[in-house]
PDB file of C-alpha atoms in Angstrom:
ATOM      1  CA  UNK L1476      -4.028  10.097  -4.470  1.00  0.00           C
ATOM      2  CA  UNK L1477      -6.731   9.478  -2.121  1.00  0.00           C
ATOM      3  CA  UNK L1478      -5.054   8.105   1.122  1.00  0.00           C
ATOM      4  CA  UNK L1479      -6.351   4.251   1.649  1.00  0.00           C
ATOM      5  CA  UNK L1480      -7.055   3.756  -2.286  1.00  0.00           C
ATOM      6  CA  UNK L1481      -6.148   0.558  -3.620  1.00  0.00           C
ATOM      7  CA  UNK L1482      -5.082   0.354  -7.210  1.00  0.00           C
ATOM      8  CA  UNK L1483      -4.150  -2.582  -9.631  1.00  0.00           C
ATOM      9  CA  UNK L1484      -0.827  -1.956 -11.771  1.00  0.00           C
ATOM     10  CA  UNK L1485      -0.347  -4.521 -14.851  1.00  0.00           C
ATOM     11  CA  UNK L1486       3.095  -2.863 -14.887  1.00  0.00           C
ATOM     12  CA  UNK L1487       4.446  -2.421 -11.394  1.00  0.00           C
ATOM     13  CA  UNK L1488       8.216  -1.940 -10.844  1.00  0.00           C
ATOM     14  CA  UNK L1489       9.307  -3.860  -7.639  1.00  0.00           C
ATOM     15  CA  UNK L1490      12.855  -3.288  -5.877  1.00  0.00           C
ATOM     16  CA  UNK L1491      14.512  -6.167  -7.530  1.00  0.00           C
ATOM     17  CA  UNK L1492      14.330  -4.561 -10.793  1.00  0.00           C
ATOM     18  CA  UNK L1493      11.188  -6.880 -11.693  1.00  0.00           C
ATOM     19  CA  UNK L1494       7.906  -5.866 -13.084  1.00  0.00           C
ATOM     20  CA  UNK L1495       4.702  -7.679 -12.965  1.00  0.00           C
ATOM     21  CA  UNK L1496       1.288  -7.350 -11.672  1.00  0.00           C
ATOM     22  CA  UNK L1497       0.471  -5.872  -8.235  1.00  0.00           C
ATOM     23  CA  UNK L1498      -2.391  -4.294  -6.054  1.00  0.00           C
ATOM     24  CA  UNK L1499      -1.042  -1.580  -3.847  1.00  0.00           C
ATOM     25  CA  UNK L1500      -2.501   0.900  -1.317  1.00  0.00           C
ATOM     26  CA  UNK L1501      -1.864   4.568  -1.067  1.00  0.00           C
ATOM     27  CA  UNK L1502      -0.093   5.363   2.240  1.00  0.00           C
ATOM     28  CA  UNK L1503       0.621   9.382   1.768  1.00  0.00           C
ATOM     29  CA  UNK L1504       1.272  12.020  -0.874  1.00  0.00           C
ATOM     30  CA  UNK L1505       3.277  15.214  -0.531  1.00  0.00           C
ATOM     31  CA  UNK L1506       4.482  17.485  -3.267  1.00  0.00           C
ATOM     32  CA  UNK L1507       4.316  15.257  -6.533  1.00  0.00           C
ATOM     33  CA  UNK L1508       5.123  11.943  -4.382  1.00  0.00           C
ATOM     34  CA  UNK L1509       2.996   9.090  -3.022  1.00  0.00           C
ATOM     35  CA  UNK L1510       4.417   6.361  -1.101  1.00  0.00           C
ATOM     36  CA  UNK L1511       2.503   3.148  -1.535  1.00  0.00           C
ATOM     37  CA  UNK L1512       2.960  -0.265  -0.137  1.00  0.00           C
ATOM     38  CA  UNK L1513       2.158  -3.519  -2.110  1.00  0.00           C
ATOM     39  CA  UNK L1514       0.204  -5.962  -1.401  1.00  0.00           C
ATOM     40  CA  UNK L1515      -0.596 -10.057  -1.203  1.00  0.00           C
ATOM     41  CA  UNK L1516      -2.760 -12.414  -0.677  1.00  0.00           C
ATOM     42  CA  UNK L1517      -0.045 -15.378   0.550  1.00  0.00           C
ATOM     43  CA  UNK L1518      -0.981 -16.180   4.203  1.00  0.00           C
ATOM     44  CA  UNK L1519       2.431 -17.833   4.795  1.00  0.00           C
ATOM     45  CA  UNK L1520       3.931 -16.928   7.910  1.00  0.00           C
ATOM     46  CA  UNK L1521       1.488 -13.760   8.529  1.00  0.00           C
ATOM     47  CA  UNK L1522      -1.346 -13.617  10.977  1.00  0.00           C
ATOM     48  CA  UNK L1523      -4.935 -13.764  10.644  1.00  0.00           C
ATOM     49  CA  UNK L1524      -6.129 -11.320  12.864  1.00  0.00           C
ATOM     50  CA  UNK L1525      -7.644  -7.756  11.541  1.00  0.00           C
ATOM     51  CA  UNK L1526      -5.125  -5.135  11.620  1.00  0.00           C
ATOM     52  CA  UNK L1527      -1.409  -4.374  12.336  1.00  0.00           C
ATOM     53  CA  UNK L1528       0.778  -7.471  12.468  1.00  0.00           C
ATOM     54  CA  UNK L1529       4.426  -5.902  13.858  1.00  0.00           C
ATOM     55  CA  UNK L1530       5.139  -9.344  15.311  1.00  0.00           C
ATOM     56  CA  UNK L1531       4.903 -11.423  12.012  1.00  0.00           C
ATOM     57  CA  UNK L1532       8.295 -12.111  10.055  1.00  0.00           C
ATOM     58  CA  UNK L1533       7.358  -9.289   7.679  1.00  0.00           C
ATOM     59  CA  UNK L1534       5.350  -6.229   9.170  1.00  0.00           C
ATOM     60  CA  UNK L1535       2.076  -6.127   7.543  1.00  0.00           C
ATOM     61  CA  UNK L1536      -1.291  -5.012   7.900  1.00  0.00           C
ATOM     62  CA  UNK L1537      -4.348  -7.698   7.548  1.00  0.00           C
ATOM     63  CA  UNK L1538      -7.728  -7.088   5.528  1.00  0.00           C
ATOM     64  CA  UNK L1539      -9.714  -9.681   5.981  1.00  0.00           C
ATOM     65  CA  UNK L1540     -11.907 -10.648   3.008  1.00  0.00           C
ATOM     66  CA  UNK L1541     -14.183  -8.082   1.922  1.00  0.00           C
ATOM     67  CA  UNK L1542     -12.359  -5.318   3.361  1.00  0.00           C
ATOM     68  CA  UNK L1543     -13.317  -2.722   0.571  1.00  0.00           C
ATOM     69  CA  UNK L1544     -13.683  -4.863  -2.803  1.00  0.00           C
ATOM     70  CA  UNK L1545     -11.156  -7.224  -1.752  1.00  0.00           C
ATOM     71  CA  UNK L1546     -12.399 -10.731  -2.516  1.00  0.00           C
ATOM     72  CA  UNK L1547      -9.575 -12.874  -0.762  1.00  0.00           C
ATOM     73  CA  UNK L1548      -7.602 -12.100   2.724  1.00  0.00           C
ATOM     74  CA  UNK L1549      -4.897  -9.519   1.951  1.00  0.00           C
ATOM     75  CA  UNK L1550      -1.849  -8.237   3.667  1.00  0.00           C
ATOM     76  CA  UNK L1551      -0.431  -4.663   3.039  1.00  0.00           C
ATOM     77  CA  UNK L1552       3.380  -5.545   2.994  1.00  0.00           C
ATOM     78  CA  UNK L1553       4.879  -2.873   5.189  1.00  0.00           C
ATOM     79  CA  UNK L1554       8.385  -4.266   5.142  1.00  0.00           C
ATOM     80  CA  UNK L1555       9.022  -2.322   1.855  1.00  0.00           C
ATOM     81  CA  UNK L1556       7.554   1.131   0.624  1.00  0.00           C
ATOM     82  CA  UNK L1557       7.681   2.424  -2.834  1.00  0.00           C
ATOM     83  CA  UNK L1558       7.762   5.857  -3.914  1.00  0.00           C
ATOM     84  CA  UNK L1559       5.971   6.635  -7.241  1.00  0.00           C
ATOM     85  CA  UNK L1560       5.813  10.137  -8.981  1.00  0.00           C
ATOM     86  CA  UNK L1561       2.544  11.470  -9.090  1.00  0.00           C
ATOM     87  CA  UNK L1562       2.394  12.515 -12.713  1.00  0.00           C
ATOM     88  CA  UNK L1563       3.695   9.045 -13.745  1.00  0.00           C
ATOM     89  CA  UNK L1564       0.871   7.560 -11.784  1.00  0.00           C
ATOM     90  CA  UNK L1565      -1.854   9.730 -13.154  1.00  0.00           C
ATOM     91  CA  UNK L1566      -0.199   8.956 -16.806  1.00  0.00           C
ATOM     92  CA  UNK L1567      -0.435   5.178 -16.197  1.00  0.00           C
ATOM     93  CA  UNK L1568      -4.054   5.494 -15.020  1.00  0.00           C
ATOM     94  CA  UNK L1569      -4.974   7.414 -17.921  1.00  0.00           C
ATOM     95  CA  UNK L1570      -3.356   4.853 -20.204  1.00  0.00           C
ATOM     96  CA  UNK L1571      -5.323   1.755 -18.399  1.00  0.00           C
ATOM     97  CA  UNK L1572      -2.095   0.711 -17.000  1.00  0.00           C
ATOM     98  CA  UNK L1573      -3.165   1.493 -13.380  1.00  0.00           C
ATOM     99  CA  UNK L1574      -6.596   0.700 -12.303  1.00  0.00           C
ATOM    100  CA  UNK L1575      -8.526   1.891  -9.289  1.00  0.00           C
ATOM    101  CA  UNK L1576      -9.939  -1.002  -7.239  1.00  0.00           C
ATOM    102  CA  UNK L1577     -11.693   0.461  -4.120  1.00  0.00           C
ATOM    103  CA  UNK L1578     -11.102   2.820  -1.029  1.00  0.00           C
ATOM    104  CA  UNK L1579     -10.628   1.626   2.208  1.00  0.00           C
ATOM    105  CA  UNK L1580     -12.699   3.377   4.714  1.00  0.00           C
ATOM    106  CA  UNK L1581     -11.118   6.731   6.435  1.00  0.00           C
ATOM    107  CA  UNK L1582     -10.843   4.824   9.663  1.00  0.00           C
ATOM    108  CA  UNK L1583      -9.147   1.705   8.337  1.00  0.00           C
ATOM    109  CA  UNK L1584      -6.837   3.771   5.766  1.00  0.00           C
ATOM    110  CA  UNK L1585      -5.606   5.827   9.096  1.00  0.00           C
ATOM    111  CA  UNK L1586      -5.025   2.315  10.945  1.00  0.00           C
ATOM    112  CA  UNK L1587      -2.856   1.234   7.719  1.00  0.00           C
ATOM    113  CA  UNK L1588      -0.897   4.616   8.319  1.00  0.00           C
ATOM    114  CA  UNK L1589      -0.648   4.051  11.830  1.00  0.00           C
ATOM    115  CA  UNK L1590       0.829   0.375  11.329  1.00  0.00           C
ATOM    116  CA  UNK L1591       3.408   1.617   8.496  1.00  0.00           C
ATOM    117  CA  UNK L1592       4.986   4.290  10.746  1.00  0.00           C
ATOM    118  CA  UNK L1593       5.654   1.480  13.200  1.00  0.00           C
ATOM    119  CA  UNK L1594       7.574  -0.649  10.535  1.00  0.00           C
ATOM    120  CA  UNK L1595      11.546  -0.798  11.122  1.00  0.00           C
ATOM    121  CA  UNK L1596      11.422  -0.546   7.272  1.00  0.00           C
ATOM    122  CA  UNK L1597      10.357   2.690   6.835  1.00  0.00           C
ATOM    123  CA  UNK L1598      12.627   5.668   6.075  1.00  0.00           C
ATOM    124  CA  UNK L1599      12.605   9.007   7.478  1.00  0.00           C
ATOM    125  CA  UNK L1600      11.728  10.617   4.203  1.00  0.00           C
ATOM    126  CA  UNK L1601       8.381   8.235   3.656  1.00  0.00           C
ATOM    127  CA  UNK L1602       7.824   8.323   7.336  1.00  0.00           C
ATOM    128  CA  UNK L1603       7.538  12.473   7.038  1.00  0.00           C
ATOM    129  CA  UNK L1604       5.353  12.102   3.983  1.00  0.00           C
ATOM    130  CA  UNK L1605       2.757   9.494   5.482  1.00  0.00           C
ATOM    131  CA  UNK L1606       2.662  11.259   8.446  1.00  0.00           C
ATOM    132  CA  UNK L1607       2.190  14.713   6.723  1.00  0.00           C
ATOM    133  CA  UNK L1608      -0.885  13.018   4.880  1.00  0.00           C
ATOM    134  CA  UNK L1609      -2.352  11.942   8.181  1.00  0.00           C
ATOM    135  CA  UNK L1610      -3.218  15.688   9.225  1.00  0.00           C
ATOM    136  CA  UNK L1611      -4.741  16.378   5.973  1.00  0.00           C
TER     137      UNK L1611
END
C-alpha cells in the first residue's frame, strides 16, 4: 500500500465493533501490516488551518478542499489508529469493498506521518511501523 493513499471502505470495522462506510489514509506498512487513520468531514471542534492540529480536542491533520480528490474539508483523525492485514485489504480491493480514491502528494503524506507520530494515542508498535515507512 502506498503511503498517503486514500481509500473508501464500504465495510470499515471501527474499534467499537460497528461497521460502515469510511475514508481512510495509509500511514505505514511493514511485514504484512498496514496502519491507517480514518477521516472525517465534520468540522466540529477542529481547526481549519492546513496541517497538523495537535492542540485540537482530538489530534488531527486538516486537508482543505481539493487536497488530492477530496471535495470537502477533511480531517485525518490521529486519535485512533487501525491495523489492517495487507492480504485482507487486497482481497477487499479485488472484491470492490475498498476503492482507491486518490494519493496525497509525497510532501503532504510525510507531513501527515510526522503529525501522527506526535499523537499521544499512537501505540509504540504503530509508531514503529509508521516510522519504518517514512524511511522507504
